[in-house]
Every structure is written in C-alpha cells, then in structure tokens.
Amino acid sequence: MIGLMKKFYDDESGVTSVEYALLAAAAAGAVLAAGETFYAKVSTALQDIDLGTTSSTGGGSSL
C-alpha cells in the first residue's frame, strides 16, 4: 500500500498539461487586458470624431 502511494506521489504525467493550462490562462488574461485598453482608445477616438473635437494628444495644426 505504501509503495502504491509513493508511486502515485512520484507520478508527474499530468503536470505538463496543468502547466499548459496555466500558461493559456495567463495569455488569455493578457489578451483581455490589452483588448480592453485598445477598445477604450478606439471608443474615445470615435467619440471625438462624432463630436467634432480632437483629443489633447494630437500634434497637428488647426486650419
């Protein structure tokens, strides 16, 4: 019985899939965070176009 428990404890066959799952979750979190920032910037730009205003970060000349 102790030998069986030791064999089960030393078995690492499922560790790789757990590592890949954690890596995929981290990548998905990074994509979601970047997507939210991108969406906020695009939304602000489209609202500025709709309102006929410019954001303060623009550097062009006005005519």
PDB file of C-alpha atoms in Angstrom:
ATOM      1  CA  MET A   1       0.000   0.000   0.000  1.00  0.00           C
ATOM      2  CA  ILE A   2       2.819   2.423   0.869  1.00  0.00           C
ATOM      3  CA  GLY A   3       4.564   1.526  -2.393  1.00  0.00           C
ATOM      4  CA  LEU A   4       1.401   2.368  -4.339  1.00  0.00           C
ATOM      5  CA  MET A   5       1.062   5.729  -2.573  1.00  0.00           C
ATOM      6  CA  LYS A   6       4.731   6.547  -3.238  1.00  0.00           C
ATOM      7  CA  LYS A   7       4.302   5.640  -6.914  1.00  0.00           C
ATOM      8  CA  PHE A   8       1.215   7.887  -7.152  1.00  0.00           C
ATOM      9  CA  TYR A   9       3.044  10.756  -5.427  1.00  0.00           C
ATOM     10  CA  ASP A  10       6.061  10.483  -7.762  1.00  0.00           C
ATOM     11  CA  ASP A  11       3.926  10.311 -10.934  1.00  0.00           C
ATOM     12  CA  GLU A  12       4.285  13.579 -12.885  1.00  0.00           C
ATOM     13  CA  SER A  13       2.468  12.648 -16.101  1.00  0.00           C
ATOM     14  CA  GLY A  14      -0.297  15.249 -15.659  1.00  0.00           C
ATOM     15  CA  VAL A  15       1.970  18.106 -14.636  1.00  0.00           C
ATOM     16  CA  THR A  16       2.675  19.240 -18.201  1.00  0.00           C
ATOM     17  CA  SER A  17      -0.997  19.679 -19.048  1.00  0.00           C
ATOM     18  CA  VAL A  18      -1.526  21.712 -15.875  1.00  0.00           C
ATOM     19  CA  GLU A  19       1.405  23.954 -16.814  1.00  0.00           C
ATOM     20  CA  TYR A  20      -0.036  24.476 -20.304  1.00  0.00           C
ATOM     21  CA  ALA A  21      -3.438  25.307 -18.813  1.00  0.00           C
ATOM     22  CA  LEU A  22      -1.882  27.927 -16.520  1.00  0.00           C
ATOM     23  CA  LEU A  23       0.080  29.394 -19.432  1.00  0.00           C
ATOM     24  CA  ALA A  24      -3.070  29.567 -21.570  1.00  0.00           C
ATOM     25  CA  ALA A  25      -4.982  31.281 -18.752  1.00  0.00           C
ATOM     26  CA  ALA A  26      -2.210  33.863 -18.339  1.00  0.00           C
ATOM     27  CA  ALA A  27      -2.131  34.517 -22.094  1.00  0.00           C
ATOM     28  CA  ALA A  28      -5.910  34.913 -22.190  1.00  0.00           C
ATOM     29  CA  GLY A  29      -5.753  37.403 -19.325  1.00  0.00           C
ATOM     30  CA  ALA A  30      -3.098  39.429 -21.132  1.00  0.00           C
ATOM     31  CA  VAL A  31      -5.148  39.483 -24.342  1.00  0.00           C
ATOM     32  CA  LEU A  32      -8.260  40.598 -22.467  1.00  0.00           C
ATOM     33  CA  ALA A  33      -6.383  43.373 -20.660  1.00  0.00           C
ATOM     34  CA  ALA A  34      -4.835  44.632 -23.903  1.00  0.00           C
ATOM     35  CA  GLY A  35      -8.192  44.385 -25.676  1.00  0.00           C
ATOM     36  CA  GLU A  36      -9.958  46.489 -23.057  1.00  0.00           C
ATOM     37  CA  THR A  37      -7.308  49.220 -23.339  1.00  0.00           C
ATOM     38  CA  PHE A  38      -7.493  49.124 -27.133  1.00  0.00           C
ATOM     39  CA  TYR A  39     -11.309  49.276 -27.083  1.00  0.00           C
ATOM     40  CA  ALA A  40     -11.249  52.281 -24.733  1.00  0.00           C
ATOM     41  CA  LYS A  41      -8.849  54.182 -27.017  1.00  0.00           C
ATOM     42  CA  VAL A  42     -10.851  53.374 -30.151  1.00  0.00           C
ATOM     43  CA  SER A  43     -14.078  54.352 -28.412  1.00  0.00           C
ATOM     44  CA  THR A  44     -12.606  57.711 -27.362  1.00  0.00           C
ATOM     45  CA  ALA A  45     -11.317  58.353 -30.886  1.00  0.00           C
ATOM     46  CA  LEU A  46     -14.709  57.566 -32.415  1.00  0.00           C
ATOM     47  CA  GLN A  47     -16.495  59.808 -29.920  1.00  0.00           C
ATOM     48  CA  ASP A  48     -14.084  62.648 -30.749  1.00  0.00           C
ATOM     49  CA  ILE A  49     -14.867  62.201 -34.442  1.00  0.00           C
ATOM     50  CA  ASP A  50     -18.604  62.128 -33.743  1.00  0.00           C
ATOM     51  CA  LEU A  51     -18.429  65.288 -31.604  1.00  0.00           C
ATOM     52  CA  GLY A  52     -16.060  67.086 -33.960  1.00  0.00           C
ATOM     53  CA  THR A  53     -13.421  67.512 -31.254  1.00  0.00           C
ATOM     54  CA  THR A  54      -9.814  66.472 -31.027  1.00  0.00           C
ATOM     55  CA  SER A  55      -8.062  64.845 -28.134  1.00  0.00           C
ATOM     56  CA  SER A  56      -5.316  66.688 -26.296  1.00  0.00           C
ATOM     57  CA  THR A  57      -2.670  64.241 -27.522  1.00  0.00           C
ATOM     58  CA  GLY A  58      -2.888  65.399 -31.155  1.00  0.00           C
ATOM     59  CA  GLY A  59       0.014  67.400 -32.546  1.00  0.00           C
ATOM     60  CA  GLY A  60      -1.279  68.745 -35.861  1.00  0.00           C
ATOM     61  CA  SER A  61      -2.057  72.319 -36.807  1.00  0.00           C
ATOM     62  CA  SER A  62      -5.614  73.577 -36.937  1.00  0.00           C
ATOM     63  CA  LEU A  63      -6.976  75.313 -40.015  1.00  0.00           C
TER      64      LEU A  63
END
